CSV table of C-alpha atoms and ligand atoms in Angstrom, one decimal:
chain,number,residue,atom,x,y,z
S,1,UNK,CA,-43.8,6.7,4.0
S,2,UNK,CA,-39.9,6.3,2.7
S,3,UNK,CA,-38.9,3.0,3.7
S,4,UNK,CA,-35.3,3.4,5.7
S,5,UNK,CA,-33.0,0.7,4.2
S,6,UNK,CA,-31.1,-1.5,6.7
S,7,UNK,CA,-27.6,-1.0,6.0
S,8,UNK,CA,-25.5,-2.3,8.3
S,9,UNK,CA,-21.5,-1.9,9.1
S,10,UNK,CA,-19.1,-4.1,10.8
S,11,UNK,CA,-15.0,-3.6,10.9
S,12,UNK,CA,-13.8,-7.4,11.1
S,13,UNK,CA,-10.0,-6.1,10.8
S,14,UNK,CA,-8.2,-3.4,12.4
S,15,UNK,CA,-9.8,-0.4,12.6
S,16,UNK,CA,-7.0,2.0,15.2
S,17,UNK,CA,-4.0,0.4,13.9
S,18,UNK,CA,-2.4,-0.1,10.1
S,19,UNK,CA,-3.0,-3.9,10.4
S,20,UNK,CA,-6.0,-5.6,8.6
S,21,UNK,CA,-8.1,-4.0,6.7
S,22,UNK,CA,-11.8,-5.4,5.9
S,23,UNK,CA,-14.6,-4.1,6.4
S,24,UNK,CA,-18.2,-5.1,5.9
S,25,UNK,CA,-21.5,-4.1,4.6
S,26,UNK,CA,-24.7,-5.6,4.8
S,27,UNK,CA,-27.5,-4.0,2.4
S,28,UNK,CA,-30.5,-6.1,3.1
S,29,UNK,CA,-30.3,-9.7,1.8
S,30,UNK,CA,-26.6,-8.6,0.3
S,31,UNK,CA,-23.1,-8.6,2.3
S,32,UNK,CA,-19.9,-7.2,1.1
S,33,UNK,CA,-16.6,-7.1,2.5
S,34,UNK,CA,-14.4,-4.3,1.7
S,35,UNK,CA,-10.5,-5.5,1.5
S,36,UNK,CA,-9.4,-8.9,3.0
S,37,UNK,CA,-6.5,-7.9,4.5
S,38,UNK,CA,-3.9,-9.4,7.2
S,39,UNK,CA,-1.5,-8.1,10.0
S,40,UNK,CA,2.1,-8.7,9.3
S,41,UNK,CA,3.0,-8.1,12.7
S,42,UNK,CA,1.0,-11.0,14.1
S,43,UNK,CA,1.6,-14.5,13.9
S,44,UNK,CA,-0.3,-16.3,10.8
S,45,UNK,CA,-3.8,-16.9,12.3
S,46,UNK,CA,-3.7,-13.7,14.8
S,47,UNK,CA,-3.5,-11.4,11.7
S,48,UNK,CA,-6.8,-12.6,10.4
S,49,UNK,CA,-9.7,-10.3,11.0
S,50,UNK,CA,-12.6,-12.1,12.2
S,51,UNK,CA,-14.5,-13.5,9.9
S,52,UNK,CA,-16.0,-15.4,12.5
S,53,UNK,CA,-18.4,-12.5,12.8
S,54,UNK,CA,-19.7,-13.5,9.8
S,55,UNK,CA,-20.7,-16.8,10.2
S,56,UNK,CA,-24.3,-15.7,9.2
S,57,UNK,CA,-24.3,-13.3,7.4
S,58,UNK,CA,-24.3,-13.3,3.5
S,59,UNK,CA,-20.8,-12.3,1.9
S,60,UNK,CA,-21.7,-12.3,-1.9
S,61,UNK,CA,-18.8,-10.3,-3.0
S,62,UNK,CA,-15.0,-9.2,-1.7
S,63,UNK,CA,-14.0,-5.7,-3.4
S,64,UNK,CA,-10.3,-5.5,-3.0
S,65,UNK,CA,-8.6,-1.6,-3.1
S,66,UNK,CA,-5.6,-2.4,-3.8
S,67,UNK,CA,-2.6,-5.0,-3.8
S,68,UNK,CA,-1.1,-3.8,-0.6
S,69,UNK,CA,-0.8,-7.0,2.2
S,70,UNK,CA,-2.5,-5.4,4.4
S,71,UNK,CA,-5.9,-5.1,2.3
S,72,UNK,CA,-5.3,-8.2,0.4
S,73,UNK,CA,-3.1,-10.7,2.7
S,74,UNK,CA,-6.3,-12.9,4.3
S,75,UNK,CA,-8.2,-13.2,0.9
S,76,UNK,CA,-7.4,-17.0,0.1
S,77,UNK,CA,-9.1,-17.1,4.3
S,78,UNK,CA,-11.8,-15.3,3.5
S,79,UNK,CA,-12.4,-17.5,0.4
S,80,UNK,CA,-12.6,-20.4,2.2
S,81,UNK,CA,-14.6,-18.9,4.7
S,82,UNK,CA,-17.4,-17.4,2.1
S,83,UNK,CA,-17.1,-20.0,-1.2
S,84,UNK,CA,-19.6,-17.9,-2.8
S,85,UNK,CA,-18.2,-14.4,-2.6
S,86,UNK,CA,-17.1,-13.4,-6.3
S,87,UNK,CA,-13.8,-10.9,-6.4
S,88,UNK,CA,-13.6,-7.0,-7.8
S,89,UNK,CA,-11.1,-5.3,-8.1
S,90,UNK,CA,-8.7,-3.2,-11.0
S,91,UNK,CA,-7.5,-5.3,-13.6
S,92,UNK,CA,-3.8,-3.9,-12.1
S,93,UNK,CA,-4.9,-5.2,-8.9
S,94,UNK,CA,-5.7,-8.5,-9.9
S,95,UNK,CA,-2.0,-9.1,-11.6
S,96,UNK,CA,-0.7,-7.5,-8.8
S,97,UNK,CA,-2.7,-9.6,-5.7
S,98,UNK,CA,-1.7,-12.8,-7.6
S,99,UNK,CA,2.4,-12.1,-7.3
S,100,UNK,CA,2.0,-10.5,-4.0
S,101,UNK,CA,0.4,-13.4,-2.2
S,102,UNK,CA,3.0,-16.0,-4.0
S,103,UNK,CA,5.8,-14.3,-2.9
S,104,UNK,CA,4.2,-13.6,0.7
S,105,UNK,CA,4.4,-17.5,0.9
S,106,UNK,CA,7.6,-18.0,-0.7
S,107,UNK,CA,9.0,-15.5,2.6
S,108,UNK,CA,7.1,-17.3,5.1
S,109,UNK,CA,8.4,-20.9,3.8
S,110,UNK,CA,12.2,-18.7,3.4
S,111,UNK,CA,11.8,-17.4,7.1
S,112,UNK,CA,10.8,-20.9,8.6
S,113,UNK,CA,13.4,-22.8,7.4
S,114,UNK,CA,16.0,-20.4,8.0
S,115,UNK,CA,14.5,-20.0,12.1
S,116,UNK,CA,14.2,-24.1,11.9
S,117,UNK,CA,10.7,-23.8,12.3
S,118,UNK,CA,8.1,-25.8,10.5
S,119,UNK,CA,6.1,-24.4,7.7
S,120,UNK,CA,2.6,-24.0,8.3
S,121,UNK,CA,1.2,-21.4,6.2
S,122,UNK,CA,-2.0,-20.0,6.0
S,123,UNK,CA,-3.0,-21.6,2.8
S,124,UNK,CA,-1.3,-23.2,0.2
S,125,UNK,CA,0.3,-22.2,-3.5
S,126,UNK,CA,-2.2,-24.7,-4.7
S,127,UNK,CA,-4.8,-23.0,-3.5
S,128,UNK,CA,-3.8,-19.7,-4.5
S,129,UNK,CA,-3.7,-20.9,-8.2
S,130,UNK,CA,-7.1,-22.0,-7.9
S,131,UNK,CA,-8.6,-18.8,-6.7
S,132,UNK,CA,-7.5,-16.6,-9.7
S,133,UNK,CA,-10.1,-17.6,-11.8
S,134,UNK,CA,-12.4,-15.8,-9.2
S,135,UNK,CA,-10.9,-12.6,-9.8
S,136,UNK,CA,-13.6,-10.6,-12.0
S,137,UNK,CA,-11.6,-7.2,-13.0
S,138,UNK,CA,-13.2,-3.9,-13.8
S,139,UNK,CA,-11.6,-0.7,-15.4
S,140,UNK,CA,-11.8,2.9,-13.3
S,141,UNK,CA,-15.3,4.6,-13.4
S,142,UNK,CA,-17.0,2.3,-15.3
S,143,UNK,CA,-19.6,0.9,-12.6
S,144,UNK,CA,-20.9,-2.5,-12.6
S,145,UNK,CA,-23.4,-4.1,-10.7
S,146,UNK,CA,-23.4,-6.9,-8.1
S,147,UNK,CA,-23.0,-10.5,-10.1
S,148,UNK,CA,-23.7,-8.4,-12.8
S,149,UNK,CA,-27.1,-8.1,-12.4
S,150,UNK,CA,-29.0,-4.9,-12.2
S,151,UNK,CA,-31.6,-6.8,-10.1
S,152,UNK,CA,-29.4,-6.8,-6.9
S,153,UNK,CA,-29.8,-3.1,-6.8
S,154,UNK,CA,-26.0,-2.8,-6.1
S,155,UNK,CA,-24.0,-0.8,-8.0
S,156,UNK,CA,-20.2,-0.6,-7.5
S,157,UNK,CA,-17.6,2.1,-8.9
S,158,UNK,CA,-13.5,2.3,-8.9
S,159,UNK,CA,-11.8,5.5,-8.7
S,160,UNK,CA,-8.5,5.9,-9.2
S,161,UNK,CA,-6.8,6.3,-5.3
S,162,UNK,CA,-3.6,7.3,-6.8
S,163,UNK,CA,-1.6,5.3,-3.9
S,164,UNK,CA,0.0,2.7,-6.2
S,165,UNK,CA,-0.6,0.9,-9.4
S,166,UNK,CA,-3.9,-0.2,-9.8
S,167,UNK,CA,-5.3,1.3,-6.4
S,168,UNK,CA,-9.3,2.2,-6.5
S,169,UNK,CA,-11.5,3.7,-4.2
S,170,UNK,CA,-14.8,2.5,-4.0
S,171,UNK,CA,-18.6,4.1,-4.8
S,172,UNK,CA,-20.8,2.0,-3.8
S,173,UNK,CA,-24.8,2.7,-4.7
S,174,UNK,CA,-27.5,1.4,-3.2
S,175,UNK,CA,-31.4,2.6,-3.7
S,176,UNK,CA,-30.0,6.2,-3.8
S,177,UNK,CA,-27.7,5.8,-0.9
S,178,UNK,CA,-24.0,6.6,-2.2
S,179,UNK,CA,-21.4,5.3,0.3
S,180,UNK,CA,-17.3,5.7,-0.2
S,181,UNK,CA,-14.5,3.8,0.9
S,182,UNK,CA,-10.8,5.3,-0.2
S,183,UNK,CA,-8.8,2.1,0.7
S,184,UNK,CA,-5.6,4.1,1.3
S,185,UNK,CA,-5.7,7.2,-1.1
S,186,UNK,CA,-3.0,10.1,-2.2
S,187,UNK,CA,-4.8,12.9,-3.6
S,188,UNK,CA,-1.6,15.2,-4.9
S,189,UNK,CA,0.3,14.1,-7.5
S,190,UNK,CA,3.6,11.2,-7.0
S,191,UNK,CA,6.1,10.7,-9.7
S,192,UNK,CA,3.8,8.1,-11.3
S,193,UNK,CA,0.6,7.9,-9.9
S,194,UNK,CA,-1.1,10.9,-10.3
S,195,UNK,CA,-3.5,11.3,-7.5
S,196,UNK,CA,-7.0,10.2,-6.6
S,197,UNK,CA,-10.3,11.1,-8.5
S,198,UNK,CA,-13.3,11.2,-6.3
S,199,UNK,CA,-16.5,10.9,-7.2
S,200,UNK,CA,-19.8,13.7,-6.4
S,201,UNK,CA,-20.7,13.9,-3.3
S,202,UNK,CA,-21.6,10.7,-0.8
S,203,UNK,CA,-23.7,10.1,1.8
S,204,UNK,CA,-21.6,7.9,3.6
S,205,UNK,CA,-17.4,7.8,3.7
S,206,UNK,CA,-15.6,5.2,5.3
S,207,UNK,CA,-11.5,7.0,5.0
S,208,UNK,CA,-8.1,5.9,5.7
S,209,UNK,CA,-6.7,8.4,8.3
S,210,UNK,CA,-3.0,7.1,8.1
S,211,UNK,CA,-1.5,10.4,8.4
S,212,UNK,CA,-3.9,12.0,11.5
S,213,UNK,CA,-1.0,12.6,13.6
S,214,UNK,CA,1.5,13.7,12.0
S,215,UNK,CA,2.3,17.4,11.5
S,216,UNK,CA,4.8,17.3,9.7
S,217,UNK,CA,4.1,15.4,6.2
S,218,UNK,CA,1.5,18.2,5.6
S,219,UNK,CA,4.5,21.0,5.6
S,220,UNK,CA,6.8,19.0,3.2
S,221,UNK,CA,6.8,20.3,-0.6
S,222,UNK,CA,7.2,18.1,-2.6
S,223,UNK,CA,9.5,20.2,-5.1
S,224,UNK,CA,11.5,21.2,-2.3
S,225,UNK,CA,11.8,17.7,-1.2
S,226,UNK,CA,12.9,16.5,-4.6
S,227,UNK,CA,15.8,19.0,-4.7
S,228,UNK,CA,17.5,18.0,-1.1
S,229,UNK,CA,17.0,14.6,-2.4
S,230,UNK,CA,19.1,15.6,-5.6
S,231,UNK,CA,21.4,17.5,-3.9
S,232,UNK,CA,22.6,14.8,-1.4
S,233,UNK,CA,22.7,12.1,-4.1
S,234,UNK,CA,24.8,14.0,-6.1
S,235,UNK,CA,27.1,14.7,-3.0
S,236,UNK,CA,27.7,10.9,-2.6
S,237,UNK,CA,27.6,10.2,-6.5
S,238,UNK,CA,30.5,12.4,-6.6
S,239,UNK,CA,32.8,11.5,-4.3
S,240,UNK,CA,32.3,8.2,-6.0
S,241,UNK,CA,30.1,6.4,-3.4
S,242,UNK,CA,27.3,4.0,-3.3
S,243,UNK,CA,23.7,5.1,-2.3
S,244,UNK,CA,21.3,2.9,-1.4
S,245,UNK,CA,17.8,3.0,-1.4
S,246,UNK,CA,15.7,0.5,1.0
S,247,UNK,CA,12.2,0.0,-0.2
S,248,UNK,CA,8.9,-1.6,-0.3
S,249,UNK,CA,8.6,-3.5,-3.5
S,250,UNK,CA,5.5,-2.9,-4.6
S,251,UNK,CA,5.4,1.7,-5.4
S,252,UNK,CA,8.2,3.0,-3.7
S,253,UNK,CA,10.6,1.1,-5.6
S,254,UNK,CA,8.7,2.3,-9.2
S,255,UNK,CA,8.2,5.7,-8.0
S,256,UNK,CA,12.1,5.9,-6.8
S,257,UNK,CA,12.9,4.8,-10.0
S,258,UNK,CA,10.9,7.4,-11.9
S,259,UNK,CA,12.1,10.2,-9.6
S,260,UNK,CA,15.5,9.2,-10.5
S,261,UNK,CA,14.8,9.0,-14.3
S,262,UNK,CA,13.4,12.4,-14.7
S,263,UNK,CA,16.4,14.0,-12.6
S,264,UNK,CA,18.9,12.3,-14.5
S,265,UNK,CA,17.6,13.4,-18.2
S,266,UNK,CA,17.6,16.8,-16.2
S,267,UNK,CA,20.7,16.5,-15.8
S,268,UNK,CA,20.2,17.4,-11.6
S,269,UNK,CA,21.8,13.7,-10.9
S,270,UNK,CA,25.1,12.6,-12.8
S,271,UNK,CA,24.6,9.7,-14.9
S,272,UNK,CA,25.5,6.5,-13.4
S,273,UNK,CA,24.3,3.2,-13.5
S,274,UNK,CA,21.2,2.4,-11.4
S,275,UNK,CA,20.4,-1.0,-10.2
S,276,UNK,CA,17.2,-2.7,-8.8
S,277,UNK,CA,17.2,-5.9,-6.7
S,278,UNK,CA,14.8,-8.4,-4.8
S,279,UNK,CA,11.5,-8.1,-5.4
S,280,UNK,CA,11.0,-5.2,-6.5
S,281,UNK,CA,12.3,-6.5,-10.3
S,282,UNK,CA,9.2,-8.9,-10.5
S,283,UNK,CA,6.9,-5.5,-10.1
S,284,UNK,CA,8.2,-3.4,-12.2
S,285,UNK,CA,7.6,-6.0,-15.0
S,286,UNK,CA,4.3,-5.8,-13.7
S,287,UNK,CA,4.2,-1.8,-14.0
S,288,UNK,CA,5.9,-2.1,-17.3
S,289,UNK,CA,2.9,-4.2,-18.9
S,290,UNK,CA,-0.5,-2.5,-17.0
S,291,UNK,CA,1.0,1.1,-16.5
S,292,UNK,CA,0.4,2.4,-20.2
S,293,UNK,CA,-3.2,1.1,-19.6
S,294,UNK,CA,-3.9,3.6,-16.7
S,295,UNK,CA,-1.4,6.5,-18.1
S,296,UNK,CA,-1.2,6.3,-22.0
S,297,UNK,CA,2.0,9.0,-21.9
S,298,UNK,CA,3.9,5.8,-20.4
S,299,UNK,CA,5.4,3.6,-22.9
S,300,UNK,CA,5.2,0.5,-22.3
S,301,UNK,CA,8.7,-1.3,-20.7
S,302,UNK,CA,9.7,2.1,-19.5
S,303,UNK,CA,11.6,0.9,-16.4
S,304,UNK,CA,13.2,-1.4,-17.7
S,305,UNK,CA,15.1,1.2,-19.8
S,306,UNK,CA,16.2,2.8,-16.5
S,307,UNK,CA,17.7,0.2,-14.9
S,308,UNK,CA,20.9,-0.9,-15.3
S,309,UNK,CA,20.8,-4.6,-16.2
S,310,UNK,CA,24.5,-5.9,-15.9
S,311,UNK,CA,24.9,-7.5,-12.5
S,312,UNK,CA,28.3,-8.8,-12.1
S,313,UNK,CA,29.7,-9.9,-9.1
S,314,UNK,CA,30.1,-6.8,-6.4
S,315,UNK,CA,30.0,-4.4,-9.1
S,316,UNK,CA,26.9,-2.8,-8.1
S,317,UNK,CA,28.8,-2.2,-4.4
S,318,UNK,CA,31.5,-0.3,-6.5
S,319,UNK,CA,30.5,3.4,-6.8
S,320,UNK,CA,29.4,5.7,-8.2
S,321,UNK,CA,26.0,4.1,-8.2
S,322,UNK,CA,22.3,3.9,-7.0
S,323,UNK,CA,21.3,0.5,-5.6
S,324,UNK,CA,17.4,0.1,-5.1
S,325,UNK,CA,16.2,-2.9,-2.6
S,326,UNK,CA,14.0,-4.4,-0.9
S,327,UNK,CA,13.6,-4.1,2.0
S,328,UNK,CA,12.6,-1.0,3.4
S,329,UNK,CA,13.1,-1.7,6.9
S,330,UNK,CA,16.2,-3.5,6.2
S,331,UNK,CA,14.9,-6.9,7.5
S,332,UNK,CA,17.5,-9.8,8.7
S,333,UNK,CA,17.6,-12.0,6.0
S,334,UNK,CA,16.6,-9.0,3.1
S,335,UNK,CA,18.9,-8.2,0.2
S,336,UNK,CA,18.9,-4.5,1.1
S,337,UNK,CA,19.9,-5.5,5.0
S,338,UNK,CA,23.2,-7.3,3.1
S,339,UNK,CA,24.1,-4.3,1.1
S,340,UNK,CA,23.7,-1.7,3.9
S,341,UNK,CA,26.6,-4.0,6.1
S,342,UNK,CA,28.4,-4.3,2.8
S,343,UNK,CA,28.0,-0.7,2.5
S,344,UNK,CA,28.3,0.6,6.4
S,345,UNK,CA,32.0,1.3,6.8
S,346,UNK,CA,33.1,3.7,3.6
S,347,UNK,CA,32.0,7.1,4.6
S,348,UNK,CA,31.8,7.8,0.6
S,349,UNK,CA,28.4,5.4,0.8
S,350,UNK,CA,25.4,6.5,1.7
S,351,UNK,CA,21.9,5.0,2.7
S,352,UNK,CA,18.7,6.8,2.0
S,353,UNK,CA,15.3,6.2,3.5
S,354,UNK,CA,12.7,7.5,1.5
S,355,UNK,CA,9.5,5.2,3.0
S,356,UNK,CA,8.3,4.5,6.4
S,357,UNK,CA,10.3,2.0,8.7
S,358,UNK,CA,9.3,0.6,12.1
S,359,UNK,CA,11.6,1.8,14.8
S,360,UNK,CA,12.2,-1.4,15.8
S,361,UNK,CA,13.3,-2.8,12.4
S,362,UNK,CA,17.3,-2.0,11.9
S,363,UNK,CA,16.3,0.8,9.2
S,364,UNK,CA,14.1,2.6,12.0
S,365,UNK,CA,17.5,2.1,14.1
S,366,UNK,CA,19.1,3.6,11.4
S,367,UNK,CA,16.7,6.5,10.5
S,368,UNK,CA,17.1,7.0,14.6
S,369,UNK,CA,21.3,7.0,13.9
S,370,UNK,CA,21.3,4.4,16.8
S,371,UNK,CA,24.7,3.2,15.8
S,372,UNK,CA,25.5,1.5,18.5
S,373,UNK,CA,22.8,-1.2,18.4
S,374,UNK,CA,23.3,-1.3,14.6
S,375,UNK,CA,27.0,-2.2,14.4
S,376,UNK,CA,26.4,-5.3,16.7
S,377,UNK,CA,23.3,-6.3,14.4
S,378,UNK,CA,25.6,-5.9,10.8
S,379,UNK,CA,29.0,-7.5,12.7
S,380,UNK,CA,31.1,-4.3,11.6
S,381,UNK,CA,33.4,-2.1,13.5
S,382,UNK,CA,32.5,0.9,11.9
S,383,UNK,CA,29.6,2.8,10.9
S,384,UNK,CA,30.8,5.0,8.7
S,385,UNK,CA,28.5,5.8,5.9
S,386,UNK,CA,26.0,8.6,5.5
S,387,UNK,CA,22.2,8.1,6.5
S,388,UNK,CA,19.6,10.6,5.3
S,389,UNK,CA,15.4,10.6,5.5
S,390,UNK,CA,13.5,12.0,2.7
S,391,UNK,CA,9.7,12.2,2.7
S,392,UNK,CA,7.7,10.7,-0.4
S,393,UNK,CA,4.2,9.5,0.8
S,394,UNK,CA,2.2,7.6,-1.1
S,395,UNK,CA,-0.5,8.4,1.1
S,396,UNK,CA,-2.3,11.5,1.6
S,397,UNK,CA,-1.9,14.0,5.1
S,398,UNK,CA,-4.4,15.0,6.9
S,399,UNK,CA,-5.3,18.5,5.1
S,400,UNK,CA,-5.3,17.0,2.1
S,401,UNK,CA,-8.0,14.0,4.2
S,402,UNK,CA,-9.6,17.1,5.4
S,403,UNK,CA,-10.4,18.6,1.2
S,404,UNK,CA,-11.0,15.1,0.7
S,405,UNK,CA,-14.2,15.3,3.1
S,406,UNK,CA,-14.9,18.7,2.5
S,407,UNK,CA,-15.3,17.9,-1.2
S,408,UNK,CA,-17.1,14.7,-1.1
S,409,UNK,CA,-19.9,16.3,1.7
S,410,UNK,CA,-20.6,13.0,3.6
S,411,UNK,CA,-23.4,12.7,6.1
S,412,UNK,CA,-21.6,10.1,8.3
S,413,UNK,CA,-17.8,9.4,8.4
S,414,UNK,CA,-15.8,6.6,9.6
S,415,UNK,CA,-12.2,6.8,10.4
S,416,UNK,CA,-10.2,3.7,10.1
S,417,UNK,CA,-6.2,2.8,9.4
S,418,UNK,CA,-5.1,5.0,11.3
S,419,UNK,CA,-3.1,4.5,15.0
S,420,UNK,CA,-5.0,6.6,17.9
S,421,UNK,CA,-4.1,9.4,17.7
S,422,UNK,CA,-4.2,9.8,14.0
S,423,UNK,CA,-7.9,8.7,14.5
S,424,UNK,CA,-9.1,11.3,17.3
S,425,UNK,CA,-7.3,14.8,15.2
S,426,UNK,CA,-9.1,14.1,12.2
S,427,UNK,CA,-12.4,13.6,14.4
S,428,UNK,CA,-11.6,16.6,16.4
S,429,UNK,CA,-11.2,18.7,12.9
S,430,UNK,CA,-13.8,17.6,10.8
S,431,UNK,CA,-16.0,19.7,12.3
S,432,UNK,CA,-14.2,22.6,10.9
S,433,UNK,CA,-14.8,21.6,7.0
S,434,UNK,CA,-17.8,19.6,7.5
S,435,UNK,CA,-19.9,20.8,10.7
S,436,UNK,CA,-22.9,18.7,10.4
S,437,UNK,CA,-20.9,15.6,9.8
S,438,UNK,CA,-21.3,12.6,12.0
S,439,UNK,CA,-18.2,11.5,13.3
S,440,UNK,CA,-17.5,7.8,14.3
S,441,UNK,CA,-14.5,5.7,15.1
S,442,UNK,CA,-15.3,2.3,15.3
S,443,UNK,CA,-14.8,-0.1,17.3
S,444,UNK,CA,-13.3,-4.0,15.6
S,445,UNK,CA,-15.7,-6.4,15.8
S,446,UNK,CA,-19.0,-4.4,16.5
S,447,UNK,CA,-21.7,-3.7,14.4
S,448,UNK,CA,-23.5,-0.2,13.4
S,449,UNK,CA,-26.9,0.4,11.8
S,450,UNK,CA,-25.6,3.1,9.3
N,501,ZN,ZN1,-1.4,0.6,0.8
N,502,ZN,ZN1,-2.9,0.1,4.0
């Protein structure tokens, strides 16, 4: 008689919105949490997924996908909560967690004295600096076992996710059961990353479905896309304007600068001088020094040599040139939302928005070319400059989710990071690549035997 072996599942973040991610996993007398993220939207504590649910349960180790704040912004909590819990991740991820969670701080301490509120952070820089040491890094495909000890029976793999530097999906093995997490995963090809590797087939796969709902990202080619991009920037370039580029610090800004790179030594962009503010500086050092690691046909310093490092004062606001910032929703208070005022009333100037941005944020207000609420918001008369959307995901659509499935052959699939709606097409059209697959969207804070 095969003994079944309790495995048992819990979502403890956000499961039907991009907000929190952790999940965990309890194997028998072992408990693992997948990603220890944390809700930007909510205020400090409401962002934490509830680790309350935990209280006792084991959590012997915290696998972290990728440097992203939502899958890594509660992990100082979650440390406190679970002492014991040791850290895996990609060596990338580790450097890259360390920065990100410093500079999440310095932006909360930035934002409260700025509102004239007190600072009361979630934890403290002290603390963070004394959690590093628990980080225990491990290279792609080269599986390692729980504490390291073959004993535990728990095996644990990284696979490339090719979403941003350092970004893994997860095999996990246990007694012959294989079960797959994808943290947030691009399967085709950016201007960087190259795309996920997955491993054989899985019993269980626990998938990002960020893209469910939206028809459109699977009809955009990416060559095609690359080209109107070109085209427009040149446009601007030309008539001697400024073009800038709002974005997330940590991918968009390195893949940007790649894109650019490659189109200028084409020759498809003219030559002009391309410069990188905010935070987005501090990770592309980081890219400079790991990326060669992952991608030997990188040299090491690479972007560096793109950027244009002279800043004097207001040059890079006198065109032609390409301004790259943080950040991508044009936040209050963000060096990108000062350049786009700067930048609103010469029609020669363009802004670009080549990520995703909140429609409530004064980029989404832009993307919408809701002037009117905008001009108030940058204190200008005129809004006068050029606004155009261009689509480079760093996360894969839902075809590409569907191959993912269809390759990997899983028994049992949960959908999670994902709003609604993005949740319920992929159910309703798994069935067509996978018909026996068991379909289930959880619910936060409940447990399933898997
Ligand atoms: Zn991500
Ligand atoms: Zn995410």
């Amino acid at each position: 008689m095969s003994e079944r072996v309790r495995l048992k599942y819990c979502p403890v973040g956000a499961v039907s919105e991009i907000g929190a991610s952790a999940h965990y996993l309890q194997f028998d007398r072992w408990g693992v949490l997948l990603d220890a993220g944390l809700d930007p939207h909510h205020a400090l504590q409401d962002g934490v997924p509830a680790y309350d649910l935990l209280y006792d349960r084991p959590v012997n180790a915290i696998l972290i996908t990728h440097a992203h704040l939502d899958h890594i912004g509660s992990l100082p909590v979650a440390l406190q909560r679970f002492p014991r819990a040791r850290v895996y991740m990609t060596p990338a991820t580790a450097e890259l967690t360390e920065v990100m969670l410093h500079h999440y701080l310095h932006v909360q301490r930035k934002q409260a004295m700025e509102r004239w509120q007190p600072y009361r952070p979630l934890y403290s820089e002290e603390y963070l600096d004394m959690i590093r040491y628990l980080f225990q890094s491990f290279d792609y495909e080269a599986p390692f076992w729980l504490h390291g000890y073959e004993e535990s029976g728990l095996r644990f793999t990284f696979y490339d996710a090719g979403h941003i530097l350092g970004s893994a999906g997860v095999l996990i093995e246990w007694r012959g059961r294989r079960l797959f997490y994808t943290g947030n995963v691009r399967l085709s090809a950016q201007f960087i990353l190259k795309g996920a590797r997955l491993p054989d087939s899985v019993d269980v796969l626990i998938t990002e479905a960020t893209y469910g709902a939206d028809a459109e990202a699977e009809t955009i080619r990416r060559s095609a896309e690359v080209k109107r991009f070109a085209r427009h920037l040149s446009e601007r370039l030309r008539m001697g304007g400024v073009v800038l580029l709002p974005v997330f610090a940590l991918g968009r800004t390195q893949e940007m600068l790649m894109l650019l790179h490659r189109l200028r030594q084409k020759n498809q962009i003219p030559a002009v001088p391309i410069y990188v503010a905010g935070f987005g500086l501090a990770i592309n050092r980081l890219y400079d020094r790991m990326l060669h690691k992952i991608y030997p046909e990188y040299h090491r310093g690479q972007l560096r040599t793109i950027t244009f490092g002279r800043w004097s004062r207001g040059r890079h606001l006198r065109g032609p040139a390409i301004l790259i910032s943080t950040s991508g929703m044009l936040l209050p208070g963000s060096a990108s939302f000062d350049f786009a005022r700067q930048l609103a009333e010469d029609a020669r100037n363009a802004i670009f928005f080549v990520g995703y941005a909140d429609p409530e944020t004064p980029g989404g207000l832009l993307r919408e070319k809701k002037f009117e609420a905008l001009k108030e918001l940058f204190q200008v008369d005129r809004l006068e400059c050029g606004v155009e959307v261009f689509r480079f995901s760093a996360h894969a659509h839902r075809r590409e989710l569907l191959k993912l499935i269809k390759r990997l052959q899983p028994s049992q699939i949960i959908l999670t990071h994902g709003e609604k709606p993005a949740l319920q097409w992929m159910a309703e059209h798994i069935p067509d690549v996978l018909p026996d697959g068991q379909v289930l969207i959880p619910e936060s804070g409940t447990w399933y035997d898997l």
